[in-house]
């Protein structure tokens, strides 16, 4: 039975996330204990406003995601499915790509991953602030055909920053840019009967606004000593094998370049889902808070099996679902 693993990104957070995983699975408890008391407090006790802050969101989602992944591996072993399930590849949506790197050993320590995503969150937050320390960017989700949405982007950009940055499904594209450009985009989209909704995020992620953050992040990633992944990761910036263009040398240098570019370039998620299907995946298991990625899978490749793991209940449902898939039910 062939499956793909996908990891949740920023925006999926909610108060109390990960709490019952911590109480139910020893492997999950170990991850939270490694993350430390501050992260546990944020995850288990933090309110929505606290969890929306980028420097809080990124380490919290990373921790919950890795805890859920470790609990999943523990459950596969307990249920005798470890030898029945073949993971053909991994992918993570934006922040989730760091969970994919950790799951495949490219980031070889949870603590190291925590440090990287914490610094990443701080850098991306800072890059999105104006001279007065206020957010200068926004993002909007548009529903419609990609090519039509990108035509509106070109029309509305003028002299501002405005780009399509998350190509999520055949019917959803997320646009990022400075505040004025996003306002022009929403108005222009409405005129063309394209529904566009401004998202509750702090700034314009995966856009040229993130160039300063990407430059500093590259140095941090180089110092982290990243290793070659032990399994295939579908890269956000290409939707293909992250190591496809690696021609030897230092894998850490190579990955530092890939992941720094990820911060300021689009996420090709629709193509990623299609490539999982093309490569033989029978189902995708979304790991981390929420089930946004499962919804995008349904819109893109509806015949793929869809499971998600964010707590003890959904983990058990996933195990039962994989058993049924194995038996052809």
PDB file of C-alpha atoms in Angstrom:
ATOM      1  CA  UNK A   1       0.000   0.000   0.000  1.00  0.00           C
ATOM      2  CA  UNK A   2       1.609   3.240  -1.168  1.00  0.00           C
ATOM      3  CA  UNK A   3       0.916   6.524   0.590  1.00  0.00           C
ATOM      4  CA  UNK A   4       2.275  10.049   0.610  1.00  0.00           C
ATOM      5  CA  UNK A   5       2.784  12.165   3.712  1.00  0.00           C
ATOM      6  CA  UNK A   6       1.922  15.869   3.727  1.00  0.00           C
ATOM      7  CA  UNK A   7       2.620  18.309   6.549  1.00  0.00           C
ATOM      8  CA  UNK A   8       0.435  21.288   7.504  1.00  0.00           C
ATOM      9  CA  UNK A   9       1.535  24.894   7.084  1.00  0.00           C
ATOM     10  CA  UNK A  10       1.003  28.192   8.845  1.00  0.00           C
ATOM     11  CA  UNK A  11      -2.631  29.185   9.292  1.00  0.00           C
ATOM     12  CA  UNK A  12      -3.747  25.757  10.523  1.00  0.00           C
ATOM     13  CA  UNK A  13      -3.118  26.561  14.200  1.00  0.00           C
ATOM     14  CA  UNK A  14      -5.791  26.597  16.899  1.00  0.00           C
ATOM     15  CA  UNK A  15      -5.869  26.753  20.722  1.00  0.00           C
ATOM     16  CA  UNK A  16      -5.218  23.453  22.485  1.00  0.00           C
ATOM     17  CA  UNK A  17      -3.650  21.766  19.478  1.00  0.00           C
ATOM     18  CA  UNK A  18      -1.594  18.688  20.282  1.00  0.00           C
ATOM     19  CA  UNK A  19      -2.804  18.375  23.868  1.00  0.00           C
ATOM     20  CA  UNK A  20      -4.403  14.948  23.624  1.00  0.00           C
ATOM     21  CA  UNK A  21      -1.528  13.617  21.505  1.00  0.00           C
ATOM     22  CA  UNK A  22       0.737  14.630  24.363  1.00  0.00           C
ATOM     23  CA  UNK A  23      -1.462  12.808  26.864  1.00  0.00           C
ATOM     24  CA  UNK A  24      -2.000   9.702  24.705  1.00  0.00           C
ATOM     25  CA  UNK A  25       1.269   8.879  22.937  1.00  0.00           C
ATOM     26  CA  UNK A  26       4.658   8.595  24.586  1.00  0.00           C
ATOM     27  CA  UNK A  27       6.420   9.415  21.312  1.00  0.00           C
ATOM     28  CA  UNK A  28       4.419  12.656  20.987  1.00  0.00           C
ATOM     29  CA  UNK A  29       5.144  13.545  24.598  1.00  0.00           C
ATOM     30  CA  UNK A  30       8.864  13.252  23.921  1.00  0.00           C
ATOM     31  CA  UNK A  31       8.634  15.762  21.052  1.00  0.00           C
ATOM     32  CA  UNK A  32       6.759  18.322  23.154  1.00  0.00           C
ATOM     33  CA  UNK A  33       9.186  17.881  26.036  1.00  0.00           C
ATOM     34  CA  UNK A  34      12.077  18.537  23.647  1.00  0.00           C
ATOM     35  CA  UNK A  35      10.335  21.675  22.408  1.00  0.00           C
ATOM     36  CA  UNK A  36      10.146  23.017  25.960  1.00  0.00           C
ATOM     37  CA  UNK A  37       7.670  24.595  28.330  1.00  0.00           C
ATOM     38  CA  UNK A  38       7.093  27.810  26.362  1.00  0.00           C
ATOM     39  CA  UNK A  39       5.964  25.963  23.239  1.00  0.00           C
ATOM     40  CA  UNK A  40       3.757  23.619  25.268  1.00  0.00           C
ATOM     41  CA  UNK A  41       2.122  26.607  26.944  1.00  0.00           C
ATOM     42  CA  UNK A  42       1.512  28.299  23.604  1.00  0.00           C
ATOM     43  CA  UNK A  43       0.019  25.144  22.064  1.00  0.00           C
ATOM     44  CA  UNK A  44      -2.084  23.992  25.007  1.00  0.00           C
ATOM     45  CA  UNK A  45      -3.040  27.323  26.634  1.00  0.00           C
ATOM     46  CA  UNK A  46      -2.462  30.056  24.028  1.00  0.00           C
ATOM     47  CA  UNK A  47      -5.412  31.964  22.583  1.00  0.00           C
ATOM     48  CA  UNK A  48      -6.036  32.627  18.902  1.00  0.00           C
ATOM     49  CA  UNK A  49      -4.359  36.038  18.912  1.00  0.00           C
ATOM     50  CA  UNK A  50      -1.205  34.669  20.498  1.00  0.00           C
ATOM     51  CA  UNK A  51      -1.043  31.766  18.074  1.00  0.00           C
ATOM     52  CA  UNK A  52      -1.416  34.094  15.068  1.00  0.00           C
ATOM     53  CA  UNK A  53       1.920  35.748  15.791  1.00  0.00           C
ATOM     54  CA  UNK A  54       4.384  34.350  13.269  1.00  0.00           C
ATOM     55  CA  UNK A  55       7.201  33.834  15.772  1.00  0.00           C
ATOM     56  CA  UNK A  56       4.773  31.767  17.880  1.00  0.00           C
ATOM     57  CA  UNK A  57       2.926  30.016  15.056  1.00  0.00           C
ATOM     58  CA  UNK A  58       5.908  28.474  13.315  1.00  0.00           C
ATOM     59  CA  UNK A  59       7.542  26.618  16.247  1.00  0.00           C
ATOM     60  CA  UNK A  60       4.115  25.550  17.542  1.00  0.00           C
ATOM     61  CA  UNK A  61       2.904  24.056  14.262  1.00  0.00           C
ATOM     62  CA  UNK A  62       6.280  22.399  13.696  1.00  0.00           C
ATOM     63  CA  UNK A  63       6.140  20.804  17.163  1.00  0.00           C
ATOM     64  CA  UNK A  64       2.543  19.578  16.859  1.00  0.00           C
ATOM     65  CA  UNK A  65       3.258  18.219  13.395  1.00  0.00           C
ATOM     66  CA  UNK A  66       6.349  16.292  14.437  1.00  0.00           C
ATOM     67  CA  UNK A  67       4.558  14.962  17.515  1.00  0.00           C
ATOM     68  CA  UNK A  68       1.669  13.750  15.344  1.00  0.00           C
ATOM     69  CA  UNK A  69       4.084  12.159  12.875  1.00  0.00           C
ATOM     70  CA  UNK A  70       5.947  10.279  15.601  1.00  0.00           C
ATOM     71  CA  UNK A  71       2.632   9.128  17.087  1.00  0.00           C
ATOM     72  CA  UNK A  72       1.600   7.907  13.622  1.00  0.00           C
ATOM     73  CA  UNK A  73       4.779   5.841  13.282  1.00  0.00           C
ATOM     74  CA  UNK A  74       4.194   4.453  16.773  1.00  0.00           C
ATOM     75  CA  UNK A  75       0.612   3.489  15.868  1.00  0.00           C
ATOM     76  CA  UNK A  76       1.688   1.847  12.593  1.00  0.00           C
ATOM     77  CA  UNK A  77       4.089  -0.341  14.549  1.00  0.00           C
ATOM     78  CA  UNK A  78       1.566  -1.165  17.264  1.00  0.00           C
ATOM     79  CA  UNK A  79      -1.081  -2.106  14.686  1.00  0.00           C
ATOM     80  CA  UNK A  80       1.335  -4.231  12.637  1.00  0.00           C
ATOM     81  CA  UNK A  81       1.148  -1.953   9.605  1.00  0.00           C
ATOM     82  CA  UNK A  82       4.761  -0.797   9.417  1.00  0.00           C
ATOM     83  CA  UNK A  83       5.638  -3.392   6.784  1.00  0.00           C
ATOM     84  CA  UNK A  84       2.351  -2.945   4.921  1.00  0.00           C
ATOM     85  CA  UNK A  85       2.591   0.819   4.360  1.00  0.00           C
ATOM     86  CA  UNK A  86       5.127   2.201   1.894  1.00  0.00           C
ATOM     87  CA  UNK A  87       5.690   5.954   2.146  1.00  0.00           C
ATOM     88  CA  UNK A  88       6.642   6.961  -1.400  1.00  0.00           C
ATOM     89  CA  UNK A  89       7.370  10.592  -0.580  1.00  0.00           C
ATOM     90  CA  UNK A  90       6.865  13.606   1.648  1.00  0.00           C
ATOM     91  CA  UNK A  91       5.738  17.179   1.120  1.00  0.00           C
ATOM     92  CA  UNK A  92       5.053  20.079   3.439  1.00  0.00           C
ATOM     93  CA  UNK A  93       3.100  23.225   2.737  1.00  0.00           C
ATOM     94  CA  UNK A  94       5.496  26.159   3.273  1.00  0.00           C
ATOM     95  CA  UNK A  95       6.428  25.829   6.970  1.00  0.00           C
ATOM     96  CA  UNK A  96       5.460  22.147   6.693  1.00  0.00           C
ATOM     97  CA  UNK A  97       8.437  21.577   4.403  1.00  0.00           C
ATOM     98  CA  UNK A  98      10.651  21.785   7.497  1.00  0.00           C
ATOM     99  CA  UNK A  99       8.708  18.885   8.995  1.00  0.00           C
ATOM    100  CA  UNK A 100       9.366  16.949   5.782  1.00  0.00           C
ATOM    101  CA  UNK A 101      13.078  17.697   6.104  1.00  0.00           C
ATOM    102  CA  UNK A 102      13.006  16.453   9.693  1.00  0.00           C
ATOM    103  CA  UNK A 103      11.012  13.309   8.907  1.00  0.00           C
ATOM    104  CA  UNK A 104      13.598  12.353   6.277  1.00  0.00           C
ATOM    105  CA  UNK A 105      16.635  13.138   8.433  1.00  0.00           C
ATOM    106  CA  UNK A 106      17.795  16.207   6.495  1.00  0.00           C
ATOM    107  CA  UNK A 107      17.257  18.062   9.752  1.00  0.00           C
ATOM    108  CA  UNK A 108      18.701  15.492  12.122  1.00  0.00           C
ATOM    109  CA  UNK A 109      17.492  16.849  15.478  1.00  0.00           C
ATOM    110  CA  UNK A 110      14.120  18.179  16.621  1.00  0.00           C
ATOM    111  CA  UNK A 111      15.863  20.898  18.637  1.00  0.00           C
ATOM    112  CA  UNK A 112      17.695  22.027  15.514  1.00  0.00           C
ATOM    113  CA  UNK A 113      14.426  22.128  13.592  1.00  0.00           C
ATOM    114  CA  UNK A 114      12.843  24.177  16.367  1.00  0.00           C
ATOM    115  CA  UNK A 115      15.671  26.702  16.245  1.00  0.00           C
ATOM    116  CA  UNK A 116      15.455  27.011  12.461  1.00  0.00           C
ATOM    117  CA  UNK A 117      11.689  27.515  12.257  1.00  0.00           C
ATOM    118  CA  UNK A 118      11.740  29.959  15.184  1.00  0.00           C
ATOM    119  CA  UNK A 119      14.361  32.098  13.437  1.00  0.00           C
ATOM    120  CA  UNK A 120      12.504  31.735  10.141  1.00  0.00           C
ATOM    121  CA  UNK A 121       9.325  33.046  11.746  1.00  0.00           C
ATOM    122  CA  UNK A 122      11.164  36.034  13.216  1.00  0.00           C
ATOM    123  CA  UNK A 123      12.860  36.883   9.917  1.00  0.00           C
ATOM    124  CA  UNK A 124       9.686  36.600   7.844  1.00  0.00           C
ATOM    125  CA  UNK A 125       7.762  38.692  10.350  1.00  0.00           C
ATOM    126  CA  UNK A 126      10.422  41.412  10.300  1.00  0.00           C
ATOM    127  CA  UNK A 127      10.596  41.449   6.501  1.00  0.00           C
ATOM    128  CA  UNK A 128       6.888  42.197   6.357  1.00  0.00           C
ATOM    129  CA  UNK A 129       6.990  45.320   8.541  1.00  0.00           C
ATOM    130  CA  UNK A 130       7.213  48.934   7.418  1.00  0.00           C
ATOM    131  CA  UNK A 131       9.403  51.667   8.932  1.00  0.00           C
ATOM    132  CA  UNK A 132       6.882  52.174  11.748  1.00  0.00           C
ATOM    133  CA  UNK A 133       6.825  48.472  12.575  1.00  0.00           C
ATOM    134  CA  UNK A 134       3.399  47.875  11.066  1.00  0.00           C
ATOM    135  CA  UNK A 135       2.554  45.040   8.628  1.00  0.00           C
ATOM    136  CA  UNK A 136       2.955  46.261   5.046  1.00  0.00           C
ATOM    137  CA  UNK A 137       1.743  43.151   3.263  1.00  0.00           C
ATOM    138  CA  UNK A 138      -1.424  41.111   2.884  1.00  0.00           C
ATOM    139  CA  UNK A 139      -2.595  37.941   1.176  1.00  0.00           C
ATOM    140  CA  UNK A 140      -5.876  37.074  -0.523  1.00  0.00           C
ATOM    141  CA  UNK A 141      -7.375  33.761  -1.613  1.00  0.00           C
ATOM    142  CA  UNK A 142      -9.024  33.855  -5.020  1.00  0.00           C
ATOM    143  CA  UNK A 143     -11.431  31.245  -6.380  1.00  0.00           C
ATOM    144  CA  UNK A 144     -11.301  30.629 -10.096  1.00  0.00           C
ATOM    145  CA  UNK A 145      -9.030  29.489 -12.898  1.00  0.00           C
ATOM    146  CA  UNK A 146      -5.351  30.172 -12.298  1.00  0.00           C
ATOM    147  CA  UNK A 147      -4.725  31.905 -15.617  1.00  0.00           C
ATOM    148  CA  UNK A 148      -7.622  34.333 -15.074  1.00  0.00           C
ATOM    149  CA  UNK A 149      -6.455  35.155 -11.549  1.00  0.00           C
ATOM    150  CA  UNK A 150      -2.919  35.826 -12.781  1.00  0.00           C
ATOM    151  CA  UNK A 151      -4.324  38.167 -15.443  1.00  0.00           C
ATOM    152  CA  UNK A 152      -5.957  40.178 -12.657  1.00  0.00           C
ATOM    153  CA  UNK A 153      -2.643  40.171 -10.753  1.00  0.00           C
ATOM    154  CA  UNK A 154      -0.909  41.755 -13.759  1.00  0.00           C
ATOM    155  CA  UNK A 155      -3.698  44.311 -14.078  1.00  0.00           C
ATOM    156  CA  UNK A 156      -3.671  45.291 -10.392  1.00  0.00           C
ATOM    157  CA  UNK A 157       0.064  45.286  -9.617  1.00  0.00           C
ATOM    158  CA  UNK A 158       0.953  48.767 -10.957  1.00  0.00           C
ATOM    159  CA  UNK A 159       4.149  49.808  -9.137  1.00  0.00           C
ATOM    160  CA  UNK A 160       3.520  47.653  -6.072  1.00  0.00           C
ATOM    161  CA  UNK A 161       4.395  44.096  -5.032  1.00  0.00           C
ATOM    162  CA  UNK A 162       1.726  41.621  -6.154  1.00  0.00           C
ATOM    163  CA  UNK A 163       2.215  37.972  -7.118  1.00  0.00           C
ATOM    164  CA  UNK A 164       0.411  34.649  -7.218  1.00  0.00           C
ATOM    165  CA  UNK A 165       2.159  32.723  -4.446  1.00  0.00           C
ATOM    166  CA  UNK A 166       0.169  29.604  -3.473  1.00  0.00           C
ATOM    167  CA  UNK A 167      -1.203  27.523  -6.334  1.00  0.00           C
ATOM    168  CA  UNK A 168      -3.351  25.339  -4.136  1.00  0.00           C
ATOM    169  CA  UNK A 169      -5.843  23.571  -6.415  1.00  0.00           C
ATOM    170  CA  UNK A 170      -7.485  23.943  -9.827  1.00  0.00           C
ATOM    171  CA  UNK A 171      -9.896  26.444  -8.292  1.00  0.00           C
ATOM    172  CA  UNK A 172      -7.826  28.279  -5.655  1.00  0.00           C
ATOM    173  CA  UNK A 173      -4.832  30.596  -5.947  1.00  0.00           C
ATOM    174  CA  UNK A 174      -3.474  32.770  -3.137  1.00  0.00           C
ATOM    175  CA  UNK A 175      -2.076  36.192  -4.025  1.00  0.00           C
ATOM    176  CA  UNK A 176       0.369  38.188  -1.892  1.00  0.00           C
ATOM    177  CA  UNK A 177       1.567  41.771  -2.019  1.00  0.00           C
ATOM    178  CA  UNK A 178       1.593  45.151  -0.362  1.00  0.00           C
ATOM    179  CA  UNK A 179      -1.664  46.399   1.141  1.00  0.00           C
ATOM    180  CA  UNK A 180      -2.603  48.811  -1.636  1.00  0.00           C
ATOM    181  CA  UNK A 181      -1.926  46.238  -4.352  1.00  0.00           C
ATOM    182  CA  UNK A 182      -4.055  43.636  -2.569  1.00  0.00           C
ATOM    183  CA  UNK A 183      -6.917  46.135  -2.312  1.00  0.00           C
ATOM    184  CA  UNK A 184      -6.638  46.818  -6.057  1.00  0.00           C
ATOM    185  CA  UNK A 185      -6.562  43.089  -6.727  1.00  0.00           C
ATOM    186  CA  UNK A 186      -9.715  42.375  -4.703  1.00  0.00           C
ATOM    187  CA  UNK A 187     -11.608  45.150  -6.528  1.00  0.00           C
ATOM    188  CA  UNK A 188     -10.387  44.048  -9.959  1.00  0.00           C
ATOM    189  CA  UNK A 189     -11.212  40.413  -9.187  1.00  0.00           C
ATOM    190  CA  UNK A 190     -14.755  41.334  -8.141  1.00  0.00           C
ATOM    191  CA  UNK A 191     -15.238  43.196 -11.416  1.00  0.00           C
ATOM    192  CA  UNK A 192     -14.371  39.981 -13.251  1.00  0.00           C
ATOM    193  CA  UNK A 193     -16.660  37.917 -11.002  1.00  0.00           C
ATOM    194  CA  UNK A 194     -13.731  36.207  -9.251  1.00  0.00           C
ATOM    195  CA  UNK A 195     -14.298  35.780  -5.525  1.00  0.00           C
ATOM    196  CA  UNK A 196     -11.293  37.022  -3.551  1.00  0.00           C
ATOM    197  CA  UNK A 197     -11.025  37.084   0.237  1.00  0.00           C
ATOM    198  CA  UNK A 198      -8.305  38.813   2.238  1.00  0.00           C
ATOM    199  CA  UNK A 199      -6.657  36.314   4.586  1.00  0.00           C
ATOM    200  CA  UNK A 200      -5.959  36.903   8.306  1.00  0.00           C
ATOM    201  CA  UNK A 201      -2.165  36.681   8.020  1.00  0.00           C
ATOM    202  CA  UNK A 202       0.556  39.078   9.093  1.00  0.00           C
ATOM    203  CA  UNK A 203       2.191  39.858   5.771  1.00  0.00           C
ATOM    204  CA  UNK A 204       2.926  38.780   2.171  1.00  0.00           C
ATOM    205  CA  UNK A 205       4.614  35.397   2.515  1.00  0.00           C
ATOM    206  CA  UNK A 206       6.296  33.737  -0.502  1.00  0.00           C
ATOM    207  CA  UNK A 207       6.488  37.068  -2.312  1.00  0.00           C
ATOM    208  CA  UNK A 208       9.411  39.382  -3.184  1.00  0.00           C
ATOM    209  CA  UNK A 209       8.723  41.107   0.135  1.00  0.00           C
ATOM    210  CA  UNK A 210      10.462  38.137   1.759  1.00  0.00           C
ATOM    211  CA  UNK A 211      13.801  38.640  -0.056  1.00  0.00           C
ATOM    212  CA  UNK A 212      15.593  40.090   3.029  1.00  0.00           C
ATOM    213  CA  UNK A 213      14.369  37.169   5.159  1.00  0.00           C
ATOM    214  CA  UNK A 214      15.466  34.643   2.522  1.00  0.00           C
ATOM    215  CA  UNK A 215      18.985  36.068   2.420  1.00  0.00           C
ATOM    216  CA  UNK A 216      19.443  35.783   6.190  1.00  0.00           C
ATOM    217  CA  UNK A 217      17.715  32.410   6.324  1.00  0.00           C
ATOM    218  CA  UNK A 218      20.204  30.990   3.828  1.00  0.00           C
ATOM    219  CA  UNK A 219      23.074  31.737   6.206  1.00  0.00           C
ATOM    220  CA  UNK A 220      21.218  30.122   9.127  1.00  0.00           C
ATOM    221  CA  UNK A 221      20.483  27.014   7.079  1.00  0.00           C
ATOM    222  CA  UNK A 222      24.097  26.716   5.929  1.00  0.00           C
ATOM    223  CA  UNK A 223      25.238  26.742   9.563  1.00  0.00           C
ATOM    224  CA  UNK A 224      22.656  24.068  10.455  1.00  0.00           C
ATOM    225  CA  UNK A 225      24.517  21.313   8.595  1.00  0.00           C
ATOM    226  CA  UNK A 226      21.543  19.871   6.699  1.00  0.00           C
ATOM    227  CA  UNK A 227      21.942  16.345   5.342  1.00  0.00           C
ATOM    228  CA  UNK A 228      20.686  14.590   2.229  1.00  0.00           C
ATOM    229  CA  UNK A 229      17.084  13.395   2.790  1.00  0.00           C
ATOM    230  CA  UNK A 230      16.599   9.649   3.207  1.00  0.00           C
ATOM    231  CA  UNK A 231      13.415   9.745   1.101  1.00  0.00           C
ATOM    232  CA  UNK A 232      11.828  11.826  -1.647  1.00  0.00           C
ATOM    233  CA  UNK A 233      10.561  15.289  -0.766  1.00  0.00           C
ATOM    234  CA  UNK A 234       8.397  17.133  -3.282  1.00  0.00           C
ATOM    235  CA  UNK A 235       9.760  20.688  -3.153  1.00  0.00           C
ATOM    236  CA  UNK A 236       7.339  23.618  -2.855  1.00  0.00           C
ATOM    237  CA  UNK A 237       9.142  25.632  -5.524  1.00  0.00           C
ATOM    238  CA  UNK A 238       9.101  22.908  -8.217  1.00  0.00           C
ATOM    239  CA  UNK A 239       6.607  20.216  -7.072  1.00  0.00           C
ATOM    240  CA  UNK A 240       9.360  17.749  -8.000  1.00  0.00           C
ATOM    241  CA  UNK A 241      12.014  15.825  -6.068  1.00  0.00           C
ATOM    242  CA  UNK A 242      13.882  18.387  -3.976  1.00  0.00           C
ATOM    243  CA  UNK A 243      17.218  16.695  -4.737  1.00  0.00           C
ATOM    244  CA  UNK A 244      16.586  16.419  -8.493  1.00  0.00           C
ATOM    245  CA  UNK A 245      19.278  18.963  -9.423  1.00  0.00           C
ATOM    246  CA  UNK A 246      21.791  17.952  -6.752  1.00  0.00           C
ATOM    247  CA  UNK A 247      24.983  16.963  -8.536  1.00  0.00           C
ATOM    248  CA  UNK A 248      27.193  16.082  -5.586  1.00  0.00           C
ATOM    249  CA  UNK A 249      29.103  18.230  -3.180  1.00  0.00           C
ATOM    250  CA  UNK A 250      27.666  19.469   0.093  1.00  0.00           C
ATOM    251  CA  UNK A 251      23.957  18.617   0.433  1.00  0.00           C
ATOM    252  CA  UNK A 252      23.676  21.171   3.233  1.00  0.00           C
ATOM    253  CA  UNK A 253      24.740  23.995   0.916  1.00  0.00           C
ATOM    254  CA  UNK A 254      22.328  22.783  -1.739  1.00  0.00           C
ATOM    255  CA  UNK A 255      19.370  22.524   0.651  1.00  0.00           C
ATOM    256  CA  UNK A 256      20.147  25.910   2.199  1.00  0.00           C
ATOM    257  CA  UNK A 257      19.780  27.434  -1.254  1.00  0.00           C
ATOM    258  CA  UNK A 258      16.539  25.563  -2.014  1.00  0.00           C
ATOM    259  CA  UNK A 259      14.918  26.410   1.312  1.00  0.00           C
ATOM    260  CA  UNK A 260      15.961  30.063   1.284  1.00  0.00           C
ATOM    261  CA  UNK A 261      14.375  30.447  -2.162  1.00  0.00           C
ATOM    262  CA  UNK A 262      11.258  28.745  -0.830  1.00  0.00           C
ATOM    263  CA  UNK A 263      10.583  31.695   1.495  1.00  0.00           C
ATOM    264  CA  UNK A 264      10.254  34.173  -1.391  1.00  0.00           C
ATOM    265  CA  UNK A 265       8.859  31.989  -4.198  1.00  0.00           C
ATOM    266  CA  UNK A 266       5.461  30.383  -4.939  1.00  0.00           C
ATOM    267  CA  UNK A 267       4.243  27.063  -3.547  1.00  0.00           C
ATOM    268  CA  UNK A 268       3.093  24.715  -6.331  1.00  0.00           C
ATOM    269  CA  UNK A 269       0.774  22.556  -4.263  1.00  0.00           C
ATOM    270  CA  UNK A 270      -1.669  21.516  -6.984  1.00  0.00           C
ATOM    271  CA  UNK A 271       1.234  20.107  -9.004  1.00  0.00           C
ATOM    272  CA  UNK A 272       2.609  18.392  -5.897  1.00  0.00           C
ATOM    273  CA  UNK A 273      -0.654  16.507  -5.343  1.00  0.00           C
ATOM    274  CA  UNK A 274      -0.762  15.478  -8.990  1.00  0.00           C
ATOM    275  CA  UNK A 275       2.819  14.201  -8.800  1.00  0.00           C
ATOM    276  CA  UNK A 276       2.002  12.067  -5.748  1.00  0.00           C
ATOM    277  CA  UNK A 277      -0.792  10.485  -7.795  1.00  0.00           C
ATOM    278  CA  UNK A 278       1.426  10.035 -10.858  1.00  0.00           C
ATOM    279  CA  UNK A 279       4.081   8.338  -8.719  1.00  0.00           C
ATOM    280  CA  UNK A 280       1.653   5.735  -7.451  1.00  0.00           C
ATOM    281  CA  UNK A 281       0.288   7.031  -4.148  1.00  0.00           C
ATOM    282  CA  UNK A 282      -3.073   5.494  -3.246  1.00  0.00           C
ATOM    283  CA  UNK A 283      -3.713   7.968  -0.439  1.00  0.00           C
ATOM    284  CA  UNK A 284      -2.272  11.086   1.181  1.00  0.00           C
ATOM    285  CA  UNK A 285      -2.000  11.361   4.956  1.00  0.00           C
ATOM    286  CA  UNK A 286      -2.033  14.975   6.148  1.00  0.00           C
ATOM    287  CA  UNK A 287      -0.195  15.452   9.431  1.00  0.00           C
ATOM    288  CA  UNK A 288      -0.519  18.492  11.684  1.00  0.00           C
ATOM    289  CA  UNK A 289      -3.330  20.777  12.853  1.00  0.00           C
ATOM    290  CA  UNK A 290      -6.425  21.068  10.666  1.00  0.00           C
ATOM    291  CA  UNK A 291      -7.272  19.334   7.406  1.00  0.00           C
ATOM    292  CA  UNK A 292      -6.836  22.083   4.828  1.00  0.00           C
ATOM    293  CA  UNK A 293      -4.471  19.994   2.706  1.00  0.00           C
ATOM    294  CA  UNK A 294      -6.949  17.111   2.593  1.00  0.00           C
ATOM    295  CA  UNK A 295      -9.511  19.519   1.176  1.00  0.00           C
ATOM    296  CA  UNK A 296      -7.069  20.604  -1.523  1.00  0.00           C
ATOM    297  CA  UNK A 297      -6.399  16.953  -2.360  1.00  0.00           C
ATOM    298  CA  UNK A 298     -10.136  16.384  -2.817  1.00  0.00           C
ATOM    299  CA  UNK A 299     -10.352  19.343  -5.215  1.00  0.00           C
ATOM    300  CA  UNK A 300      -7.272  18.287  -7.197  1.00  0.00           C
ATOM    301  CA  UNK A 301      -7.220  14.466  -7.262  1.00  0.00           C
ATOM    302  CA  UNK A 302     -10.551  13.353  -5.748  1.00  0.00           C
ATOM    303  CA  UNK A 303      -9.858   9.637  -6.317  1.00  0.00           C
ATOM    304  CA  UNK A 304      -6.886   9.692  -3.939  1.00  0.00           C
ATOM    305  CA  UNK A 305      -7.601   8.430  -0.423  1.00  0.00           C
ATOM    306  CA  UNK A 306      -7.500  11.214   2.159  1.00  0.00           C
ATOM    307  CA  UNK A 307      -6.611  10.952   5.831  1.00  0.00           C
ATOM    308  CA  UNK A 308      -5.468  13.482   8.404  1.00  0.00           C
ATOM    309  CA  UNK A 309      -3.842  13.280  11.831  1.00  0.00           C
ATOM    310  CA  UNK A 310      -4.101  16.113  14.334  1.00  0.00           C
ATOM    311  CA  UNK A 311      -5.224  14.336  17.517  1.00  0.00           C
ATOM    312  CA  UNK A 312      -5.696  10.853  18.968  1.00  0.00           C
ATOM    313  CA  UNK A 313      -9.140  10.412  17.398  1.00  0.00           C
ATOM    314  CA  UNK A 314      -8.093  11.307  13.861  1.00  0.00           C
ATOM    315  CA  UNK A 315      -4.976   9.155  14.205  1.00  0.00           C
ATOM    316  CA  UNK A 316      -7.102   6.126  15.039  1.00  0.00           C
ATOM    317  CA  UNK A 317      -9.476   6.924  12.167  1.00  0.00           C
ATOM    318  CA  UNK A 318      -6.468   7.051   9.833  1.00  0.00           C
ATOM    319  CA  UNK A 319      -5.201   3.677  11.052  1.00  0.00           C
ATOM    320  CA  UNK A 320      -8.611   2.118  10.464  1.00  0.00           C
ATOM    321  CA  UNK A 321      -8.834   3.774   7.065  1.00  0.00           C
ATOM    322  CA  UNK A 322      -5.433   2.424   6.019  1.00  0.00           C
ATOM    323  CA  UNK A 323      -6.477  -1.061   7.131  1.00  0.00           C
ATOM    324  CA  UNK A 324      -9.583  -0.818   4.957  1.00  0.00           C
ATOM    325  CA  UNK A 325      -7.524   0.480   2.031  1.00  0.00           C
ATOM    326  CA  UNK A 326      -5.125  -2.417   2.432  1.00  0.00           C
ATOM    327  CA  UNK A 327      -8.034  -4.862   2.286  1.00  0.00           C
ATOM    328  CA  UNK A 328      -9.476  -3.132  -0.774  1.00  0.00           C
ATOM    329  CA  UNK A 329     -12.609  -1.916   0.964  1.00  0.00           C
TER     330      UNK A 329
END
